[in-house]
Amino acid sequence: MSGGNYASLLISVCALALAIYGVLERRRDVRRSEWLRLTAAIADLDALSFEQLKTPDGLNAGDFTNAVNSRREILSFHALALLPKFQKQVTSSELRVLAYALSRAGFPSEAERIWIRATTAAKSEGPTQVLFAHRGYAYFLYSGGRTDDGRAQMRQAIDAAGHDDDLLAKAVETLKFWAVEEAPGDFVDDLHSEAKSLAARIRAPRIRARVKEALDAPVGDALSPPPKREQSRTTTRFKINTARSQSGAQPDASPPTRRRPANPTPAR
């Protein structure tokens, strides 16, 4: 083969390499763009929970809630369309935001699948995220009248606490929230007793004092509001004006089943 042929071959190889690199780079750009769209949609869903705390002037609470839920619906399905491409990158907290938005927009089946996925993702993120994921899923189940399933999720949230003082404090907090979801009776008394027992295991004096103060407070008070990403509905029973967020399994290709929720009680 002459020198000219070698040069032509080398040029062809270089051109092919550049073409392949260009294709790969474009794919990376598309993936990067899709990832940014997904995270932006979830961030916007998270922001909607704060926006709903105050009705703008000129709108009644019902109209504003409908507008927020319509926005949630659009953003949620943008996120669902992109989610399968980023199975390992999405965190349980992001999934909780998405699941809560789906439940508020009236898509309980999709919300539950994302909740289940959030509890699975949380296992690799540590006990705090496990507690939040199961607690949030429990709120979702209670809001749908599935008391036994809600109790099972609450129990998994409590079991995640282990021996860490901060986690024990969150477990005590969870028991207090759990008691409010239940009808008054012996079971609620058992939850209060368990909360006191866990509080006694806390070693740090500062945390123990804070937990004791919360336990002695009226039922409407708590250590802190449930983290917004794990809440399932607006409630005035804790005098908390934040919305609960949540997440589950991967959506399938079947059409979503929609059920529009009733307007939540306006924040006071």
PDB file of N, CA and C in Angstrom, residues 102-184:
ATOM      1  N   LEU A 102     -48.141  13.474  43.100  1.00  0.00           N
ATOM      2  CA  LEU A 102     -49.077  12.615  42.380  1.00  0.00           C
ATOM      3  C   LEU A 102     -50.334  12.350  43.199  1.00  0.00           C
ATOM      4  N   SER A 103     -50.172  12.131  44.491  1.00  0.00           N
ATOM      5  CA  SER A 103     -51.343  11.873  45.330  1.00  0.00           C
ATOM      6  C   SER A 103     -52.228  13.102  45.428  1.00  0.00           C
ATOM      7  N   ARG A 104     -51.626  14.292  45.540  1.00  0.00           N
ATOM      8  CA  ARG A 104     -52.417  15.515  45.627  1.00  0.00           C
ATOM      9  C   ARG A 104     -53.077  15.857  44.295  1.00  0.00           C
ATOM     10  N   ALA A 105     -52.448  15.478  43.180  1.00  0.00           N
ATOM     11  CA  ALA A 105     -53.019  15.763  41.867  1.00  0.00           C
ATOM     12  C   ALA A 105     -54.111  14.768  41.486  1.00  0.00           C
ATOM     13  N   GLY A 106     -54.281  13.708  42.292  1.00  0.00           N
ATOM     14  CA  GLY A 106     -55.369  12.770  42.052  1.00  0.00           C
ATOM     15  C   GLY A 106     -54.971  11.496  41.342  1.00  0.00           C
ATOM     16  N   PHE A 107     -53.730  11.042  41.519  1.00  0.00           N
ATOM     17  CA  PHE A 107     -53.255   9.813  40.885  1.00  0.00           C
ATOM     18  C   PHE A 107     -52.701   8.871  41.958  1.00  0.00           C
ATOM     19  N   PRO A 108     -53.575   8.270  42.773  1.00  0.00           N
ATOM     20  CA  PRO A 108     -53.103   7.465  43.905  1.00  0.00           C
ATOM     21  C   PRO A 108     -52.313   6.222  43.504  1.00  0.00           C
ATOM     22  N   SER A 109     -52.678   5.585  42.386  1.00  0.00           N
ATOM     23  CA  SER A 109     -51.947   4.374  41.982  1.00  0.00           C
ATOM     24  C   SER A 109     -50.501   4.694  41.633  1.00  0.00           C
ATOM     25  N   GLU A 110     -50.315   5.764  40.853  1.00  0.00           N
ATOM     26  CA  GLU A 110     -48.959   6.177  40.504  1.00  0.00           C
ATOM     27  C   GLU A 110     -48.196   6.627  41.746  1.00  0.00           C
ATOM     28  N   ALA A 111     -48.896   7.332  42.639  1.00  0.00           N
ATOM     29  CA  ALA A 111     -48.257   7.799  43.872  1.00  0.00           C
ATOM     30  C   ALA A 111     -47.760   6.626  44.705  1.00  0.00           C
ATOM     31  N   GLU A 112     -48.583   5.591  44.810  1.00  0.00           N
ATOM     32  CA  GLU A 112     -48.167   4.452  45.635  1.00  0.00           C
ATOM     33  C   GLU A 112     -46.968   3.736  45.033  1.00  0.00           C
ATOM     34  N   ARG A 113     -46.930   3.608  43.711  1.00  0.00           N
ATOM     35  CA  ARG A 113     -45.765   2.963  43.091  1.00  0.00           C
ATOM     36  C   ARG A 113     -44.489   3.745  43.390  1.00  0.00           C
ATOM     37  N   ILE A 114     -44.592   5.057  43.361  1.00  0.00           N
ATOM     38  CA  ILE A 114     -43.408   5.870  43.662  1.00  0.00           C
ATOM     39  C   ILE A 114     -43.065   5.791  45.143  1.00  0.00           C
ATOM     40  N   TRP A 115     -44.088   5.695  46.013  1.00  0.00           N
ATOM     41  CA  TRP A 115     -43.813   5.531  47.447  1.00  0.00           C
ATOM     42  C   TRP A 115     -43.039   4.260  47.716  1.00  0.00           C
ATOM     43  N   ILE A 116     -43.476   3.189  47.098  1.00  0.00           N
ATOM     44  CA  ILE A 116     -42.793   1.906  47.300  1.00  0.00           C
ATOM     45  C   ILE A 116     -41.342   2.011  46.837  1.00  0.00           C
ATOM     46  N   ARG A 117     -41.161   2.676  45.726  1.00  0.00           N
ATOM     47  CA  ARG A 117     -39.799   2.845  45.214  1.00  0.00           C
ATOM     48  C   ARG A 117     -38.961   3.700  46.161  1.00  0.00           C
ATOM     49  N   ALA A 118     -39.566   4.696  46.776  1.00  0.00           N
ATOM     50  CA  ALA A 118     -38.833   5.546  47.726  1.00  0.00           C
ATOM     51  C   ALA A 118     -38.354   4.746  48.928  1.00  0.00           C
ATOM     52  N   THR A 119     -39.217   3.861  49.445  1.00  0.00           N
ATOM     53  CA  THR A 119     -38.806   3.049  50.597  1.00  0.00           C
ATOM     54  C   THR A 119     -37.666   2.111  50.219  1.00  0.00           C
ATOM     55  N   THR A 120     -37.661   1.647  48.979  1.00  0.00           N
ATOM     56  CA  THR A 120     -36.570   0.781  48.512  1.00  0.00           C
ATOM     57  C   THR A 120     -35.277   1.575  48.354  1.00  0.00           C
ATOM     58  N   ALA A 121     -35.374   2.745  47.731  1.00  0.00           N
ATOM     59  CA  ALA A 121     -34.183   3.576  47.518  1.00  0.00           C
ATOM     60  C   ALA A 121     -33.570   4.027  48.839  1.00  0.00           C
ATOM     61  N   ALA A 122     -34.403   4.239  49.841  1.00  0.00           N
ATOM     62  CA  ALA A 122     -33.915   4.747  51.127  1.00  0.00           C
ATOM     63  C   ALA A 122     -32.994   3.756  51.833  1.00  0.00           C
ATOM     64  N   LYS A 123     -33.118   2.474  51.525  1.00  0.00           N
ATOM     65  CA  LYS A 123     -32.317   1.462  52.213  1.00  0.00           C
ATOM     66  C   LYS A 123     -30.824   1.686  52.025  1.00  0.00           C
ATOM     67  N   SER A 124     -30.440   2.233  50.890  1.00  0.00           N
ATOM     68  CA  SER A 124     -29.017   2.470  50.631  1.00  0.00           C
ATOM     69  C   SER A 124     -28.569   3.858  51.073  1.00  0.00           C
ATOM     70  N   GLU A 125     -29.484   4.638  51.640  1.00  0.00           N
ATOM     71  CA  GLU A 125     -29.180   6.021  52.007  1.00  0.00           C
ATOM     72  C   GLU A 125     -29.058   6.231  53.512  1.00  0.00           C
ATOM     73  N   GLY A 126     -29.350   5.206  54.292  1.00  0.00           N
ATOM     74  CA  GLY A 126     -29.199   5.342  55.732  1.00  0.00           C
ATOM     75  C   GLY A 126     -30.525   5.320  56.473  1.00  0.00           C
ATOM     76  N   PRO A 127     -30.466   5.095  57.794  1.00  0.00           N
ATOM     77  CA  PRO A 127     -31.687   4.922  58.587  1.00  0.00           C
ATOM     78  C   PRO A 127     -32.590   6.147  58.645  1.00  0.00           C
ATOM     79  N   THR A 128     -32.017   7.348  58.575  1.00  0.00           N
ATOM     80  CA  THR A 128     -32.863   8.544  58.618  1.00  0.00           C
ATOM     81  C   THR A 128     -33.798   8.579  57.421  1.00  0.00           C
ATOM     82  N   GLN A 129     -33.254   8.314  56.233  1.00  0.00           N
ATOM     83  CA  GLN A 129     -34.090   8.311  55.033  1.00  0.00           C
ATOM     84  C   GLN A 129     -35.079   7.152  55.050  1.00  0.00           C
ATOM     85  N   VAL A 130     -34.680   6.020  55.627  1.00  0.00           N
ATOM     86  CA  VAL A 130     -35.611   4.891  55.762  1.00  0.00           C
ATOM     87  C   VAL A 130     -36.795   5.292  56.634  1.00  0.00           C
ATOM     88  N   LEU A 131     -36.502   5.944  57.755  1.00  0.00           N
ATOM     89  CA  LEU A 131     -37.577   6.383  58.646  1.00  0.00           C
ATOM     90  C   LEU A 131     -38.518   7.349  57.930  1.00  0.00           C
ATOM     91  N   PHE A 132     -37.951   8.344  57.253  1.00  0.00           N
ATOM     92  CA  PHE A 132     -38.787   9.327  56.564  1.00  0.00           C
ATOM     93  C   PHE A 132     -39.627   8.682  55.458  1.00  0.00           C
ATOM     94  N   ALA A 133     -39.017   7.757  54.706  1.00  0.00           N
ATOM     95  CA  ALA A 133     -39.738   7.143  53.588  1.00  0.00           C
ATOM     96  C   ALA A 133     -40.913   6.309  54.083  1.00  0.00           C
ATOM     97  N   HIS A 134     -40.671   5.480  55.102  1.00  0.00           N
ATOM     98  CA  HIS A 134     -41.763   4.647  55.613  1.00  0.00           C
ATOM     99  C   HIS A 134     -42.814   5.491  56.328  1.00  0.00           C
ATOM    100  N   ARG A 135     -42.389   6.516  57.026  1.00  0.00           N
ATOM    101  CA  ARG A 135     -43.355   7.389  57.703  1.00  0.00           C
ATOM    102  C   ARG A 135     -44.221   8.125  56.681  1.00  0.00           C
ATOM    103  N   GLY A 136     -43.596   8.623  55.628  1.00  0.00           N
ATOM    104  CA  GLY A 136     -44.362   9.300  54.590  1.00  0.00           C
ATOM    105  C   GLY A 136     -45.331   8.367  53.890  1.00  0.00           C
ATOM    106  N   TYR A 137     -44.868   7.157  53.578  1.00  0.00           N
ATOM    107  CA  TYR A 137     -45.751   6.173  52.941  1.00  0.00           C
ATOM    108  C   TYR A 137     -46.918   5.848  53.865  1.00  0.00           C
ATOM    109  N   ALA A 138     -46.651   5.786  55.161  1.00  0.00           N
ATOM    110  CA  ALA A 138     -47.724   5.514  56.125  1.00  0.00           C
ATOM    111  C   ALA A 138     -48.785   6.604  56.093  1.00  0.00           C
ATOM    112  N   TYR A 139     -48.375   7.870  56.047  1.00  0.00           N
ATOM    113  CA  TYR A 139     -49.350   8.961  55.959  1.00  0.00           C
ATOM    114  C   TYR A 139     -50.226   8.798  54.717  1.00  0.00           C
ATOM    115  N   PHE A 140     -49.582   8.432  53.607  1.00  0.00           N
ATOM    116  CA  PHE A 140     -50.328   8.219  52.366  1.00  0.00           C
ATOM    117  C   PHE A 140     -51.369   7.114  52.547  1.00  0.00           C
ATOM    118  N   LEU A 141     -50.982   6.023  53.178  1.00  0.00           N
ATOM    119  CA  LEU A 141     -51.899   4.902  53.384  1.00  0.00           C
ATOM    120  C   LEU A 141     -53.033   5.274  54.332  1.00  0.00           C
ATOM    121  N   TYR A 142     -52.713   5.988  55.393  1.00  0.00           N
ATOM    122  CA  TYR A 142     -53.765   6.433  56.314  1.00  0.00           C
ATOM    123  C   TYR A 142     -54.760   7.341  55.600  1.00  0.00           C
ATOM    124  N   SER A 143     -54.254   8.215  54.741  1.00  0.00           N
ATOM    125  CA  SER A 143     -55.152   9.145  54.053  1.00  0.00           C
ATOM    126  C   SER A 143     -56.106   8.413  53.118  1.00  0.00           C
ATOM    127  N   GLY A 144     -55.732   7.188  52.693  1.00  0.00           N
ATOM    128  CA  GLY A 144     -56.608   6.378  51.854  1.00  0.00           C
ATOM    129  C   GLY A 144     -57.440   5.390  52.636  1.00  0.00           C
ATOM    130  N   GLY A 145     -57.425   5.482  53.969  1.00  0.00           N
ATOM    131  CA  GLY A 145     -58.229   4.600  54.801  1.00  0.00           C
ATOM    132  C   GLY A 145     -57.642   3.213  54.997  1.00  0.00           C
ATOM    133  N   ARG A 146     -56.386   3.011  54.632  1.00  0.00           N
ATOM    134  CA  ARG A 146     -55.748   1.691  54.760  1.00  0.00           C
ATOM    135  C   ARG A 146     -54.963   1.645  56.069  1.00  0.00           C
ATOM    136  N   THR A 147     -55.698   1.526  57.151  1.00  0.00           N
ATOM    137  CA  THR A 147     -55.118   1.652  58.486  1.00  0.00           C
ATOM    138  C   THR A 147     -54.076   0.579  58.772  1.00  0.00           C
ATOM    139  N   ASP A 148     -54.380  -0.679  58.468  1.00  0.00           N
ATOM    140  CA  ASP A 148     -53.440  -1.761  58.785  1.00  0.00           C
ATOM    141  C   ASP A 148     -52.125  -1.602  58.022  1.00  0.00           C
ATOM    142  N   ASP A 149     -52.226  -1.253  56.742  1.00  0.00           N
ATOM    143  CA  ASP A 149     -51.008  -1.033  55.956  1.00  0.00           C
ATOM    144  C   ASP A 149     -50.230   0.171  56.483  1.00  0.00           C
ATOM    145  N   GLY A 150     -50.962   1.207  56.891  1.00  0.00           N
ATOM    146  CA  GLY A 150     -50.312   2.384  57.456  1.00  0.00           C
ATOM    147  C   GLY A 150     -49.571   2.052  58.737  1.00  0.00           C
ATOM    148  N   ARG A 151     -50.185   1.226  59.572  1.00  0.00           N
ATOM    149  CA  ARG A 151     -49.523   0.815  60.813  1.00  0.00           C
ATOM    150  C   ARG A 151     -48.240   0.044  60.523  1.00  0.00           C
ATOM    151  N   ALA A 152     -48.283  -0.822  59.519  1.00  0.00           N
ATOM    152  CA  ALA A 152     -47.089  -1.606  59.180  1.00  0.00           C
ATOM    153  C   ALA A 152     -45.945  -0.696  58.739  1.00  0.00           C
ATOM    154  N   GLN A 153     -46.257   0.335  57.973  1.00  0.00           N
ATOM    155  CA  GLN A 153     -45.221   1.268  57.537  1.00  0.00           C
ATOM    156  C   GLN A 153     -44.701   2.110  58.697  1.00  0.00           C
ATOM    157  N   MET A 154     -45.588   2.526  59.579  1.00  0.00           N
ATOM    158  CA  MET A 154     -45.150   3.270  60.765  1.00  0.00           C
ATOM    159  C   MET A 154     -44.202   2.414  61.604  1.00  0.00           C
ATOM    160  N   ARG A 155     -44.529   1.131  61.724  1.00  0.00           N
ATOM    161  CA  ARG A 155     -43.677   0.247  62.523  1.00  0.00           C
ATOM    162  C   ARG A 155     -42.293   0.124  61.889  1.00  0.00           C
ATOM    163  N   GLN A 156     -42.226   0.032  60.573  1.00  0.00           N
ATOM    164  CA  GLN A 156     -40.918  -0.026  59.918  1.00  0.00           C
ATOM    165  C   GLN A 156     -40.139   1.277  60.114  1.00  0.00           C
ATOM    166  N   ALA A 157     -40.861   2.383  60.145  1.00  0.00           N
ATOM    167  CA  ALA A 157     -40.199   3.667  60.407  1.00  0.00           C
ATOM    168  C   ALA A 157     -39.595   3.674  61.808  1.00  0.00           C
ATOM    169  N   ILE A 158     -40.342   3.205  62.786  1.00  0.00           N
ATOM    170  CA  ILE A 158     -39.849   3.165  64.171  1.00  0.00           C
ATOM    171  C   ILE A 158     -38.647   2.229  64.278  1.00  0.00           C
ATOM    172  N   ASP A 159     -38.734   1.079  63.622  1.00  0.00           N
ATOM    173  CA  ASP A 159     -37.659   0.088  63.715  1.00  0.00           C
ATOM    174  C   ASP A 159     -36.346   0.583  63.113  1.00  0.00           C
ATOM    175  N   ALA A 160     -36.419   1.588  62.248  1.00  0.00           N
ATOM    176  CA  ALA A 160     -35.202   2.111  61.617  1.00  0.00           C
ATOM    177  C   ALA A 160     -34.366   2.953  62.573  1.00  0.00           C
ATOM    178  N   ALA A 161     -34.936   3.322  63.709  1.00  0.00           N
ATOM    179  CA  ALA A 161     -34.268   4.271  64.607  1.00  0.00           C
ATOM    180  C   ALA A 161     -32.981   3.724  65.212  1.00  0.00           C
ATOM    181  N   GLY A 162     -32.966   2.446  65.565  1.00  0.00           N
ATOM    182  CA  GLY A 162     -31.769   1.877  66.170  1.00  0.00           C
ATOM    183  C   GLY A 162     -31.449   2.507  67.518  1.00  0.00           C
ATOM    184  N   HIS A 163     -30.160   2.878  67.726  1.00  0.00           N
ATOM    185  CA  HIS A 163     -29.725   3.406  69.022  1.00  0.00           C
ATOM    186  C   HIS A 163     -29.216   4.841  68.944  1.00  0.00           C
ATOM    187  N   ASP A 164     -29.250   5.441  67.783  1.00  0.00           N
ATOM    188  CA  ASP A 164     -28.781   6.817  67.631  1.00  0.00           C
ATOM    189  C   ASP A 164     -29.764   7.782  68.295  1.00  0.00           C
ATOM    190  N   ASP A 165     -29.234   8.741  69.066  1.00  0.00           N
ATOM    191  CA  ASP A 165     -30.105   9.655  69.816  1.00  0.00           C
ATOM    192  C   ASP A 165     -31.022  10.471  68.912  1.00  0.00           C
ATOM    193  N   ASP A 166     -30.465  11.018  67.843  1.00  0.00           N
ATOM    194  CA  ASP A 166     -31.291  11.827  66.941  1.00  0.00           C
ATOM    195  C   ASP A 166     -32.388  10.989  66.295  1.00  0.00           C
ATOM    196  N   LEU A 167     -32.043   9.764  65.919  1.00  0.00           N
ATOM    197  CA  LEU A 167     -33.045   8.895  65.312  1.00  0.00           C
ATOM    198  C   LEU A 167     -34.087   8.447  66.328  1.00  0.00           C
ATOM    199  N   LEU A 168     -33.657   8.220  67.562  1.00  0.00           N
ATOM    200  CA  LEU A 168     -34.630   7.890  68.603  1.00  0.00           C
ATOM    201  C   LEU A 168     -35.602   9.043  68.809  1.00  0.00           C
ATOM    202  N   ALA A 169     -35.083  10.279  68.757  1.00  0.00           N
ATOM    203  CA  ALA A 169     -35.962  11.444  68.877  1.00  0.00           C
ATOM    204  C   ALA A 169     -36.972  11.480  67.735  1.00  0.00           C
ATOM    205  N   LYS A 170     -36.517  11.154  66.521  1.00  0.00           N
ATOM    206  CA  LYS A 170     -37.435  11.117  65.378  1.00  0.00           C
ATOM    207  C   LYS A 170     -38.448   9.986  65.526  1.00  0.00           C
ATOM    208  N   ALA A 171     -38.016   8.873  66.126  1.00  0.00           N
ATOM    209  CA  ALA A 171     -38.946   7.766  66.349  1.00  0.00           C
ATOM    210  C   ALA A 171     -40.023   8.155  67.361  1.00  0.00           C
ATOM    211  N   VAL A 172     -39.621   8.855  68.413  1.00  0.00           N
ATOM    212  CA  VAL A 172     -40.598   9.344  69.396  1.00  0.00           C
ATOM    213  C   VAL A 172     -41.582  10.295  68.719  1.00  0.00           C
ATOM    214  N   GLU A 173     -41.050  11.183  67.919  1.00  0.00           N
ATOM    215  CA  GLU A 173     -41.876  12.120  67.154  1.00  0.00           C
ATOM    216  C   GLU A 173     -42.860  11.362  66.267  1.00  0.00           C
ATOM    217  N   THR A 174     -42.361  10.310  65.613  1.00  0.00           N
ATOM    218  CA  THR A 174     -43.205   9.509  64.728  1.00  0.00           C
ATOM    219  C   THR A 174     -44.329   8.839  65.497  1.00  0.00           C
ATOM    220  N   LEU A 175     -44.028   8.327  66.671  1.00  0.00           N
ATOM    221  CA  LEU A 175     -45.066   7.699  67.489  1.00  0.00           C
ATOM    222  C   LEU A 175     -46.151   8.697  67.872  1.00  0.00           C
ATOM    223  N   LYS A 176     -45.742   9.927  68.135  1.00  0.00           N
ATOM    224  CA  LYS A 176     -46.733  10.945  68.479  1.00  0.00           C
ATOM    225  C   LYS A 176     -47.607  11.271  67.270  1.00  0.00           C
ATOM    226  N   PHE A 177     -46.993  11.400  66.091  1.00  0.00           N
ATOM    227  CA  PHE A 177     -47.771  11.616  64.866  1.00  0.00           C
ATOM    228  C   PHE A 177     -48.701  10.428  64.600  1.00  0.00           C
ATOM    229  N   TRP A 178     -48.155   9.236  64.798  1.00  0.00           N
ATOM    230  CA  TRP A 178     -48.927   8.013  64.562  1.00  0.00           C
ATOM    231  C   TRP A 178     -50.175   7.997  65.443  1.00  0.00           C
ATOM    232  N   ALA A 179     -50.019   8.346  66.703  1.00  0.00           N
ATOM    233  CA  ALA A 179     -51.148   8.320  67.634  1.00  0.00           C
ATOM    234  C   ALA A 179     -52.290   9.214  67.161  1.00  0.00           C
ATOM    235  N   VAL A 180     -51.961  10.324  66.521  1.00  0.00           N
ATOM    236  CA  VAL A 180     -52.999  11.238  66.053  1.00  0.00           C
ATOM    237  C   VAL A 180     -53.787  10.623  64.897  1.00  0.00           C
ATOM    238  N   GLU A 181     -53.153   9.731  64.131  1.00  0.00           N
ATOM    239  CA  GLU A 181     -53.847   9.082  63.020  1.00  0.00           C
ATOM    240  C   GLU A 181     -54.820   8.009  63.499  1.00  0.00           C
ATOM    241  N   GLU A 182     -54.690   7.583  64.734  1.00  0.00           N
ATOM    242  CA  GLU A 182     -55.503   6.489  65.259  1.00  0.00           C
ATOM    243  C   GLU A 182     -56.690   7.014  66.058  1.00  0.00           C
ATOM    244  N   ALA A 183     -57.716   6.169  66.143  1.00  0.00           N
ATOM    245  CA  ALA A 183     -58.857   6.500  66.995  1.00  0.00           C
ATOM    246  C   ALA A 183     -58.442   6.344  68.455  1.00  0.00           C
ATOM    247  N   PRO A 184     -58.972   7.197  69.352  1.00  0.00           N
ATOM    248  CA  PRO A 184     -58.619   7.085  70.770  1.00  0.00           C
ATOM    249  C   PRO A 184     -58.926   5.687  71.306  1.00  0.00           C
TER     250      PRO A 184
END
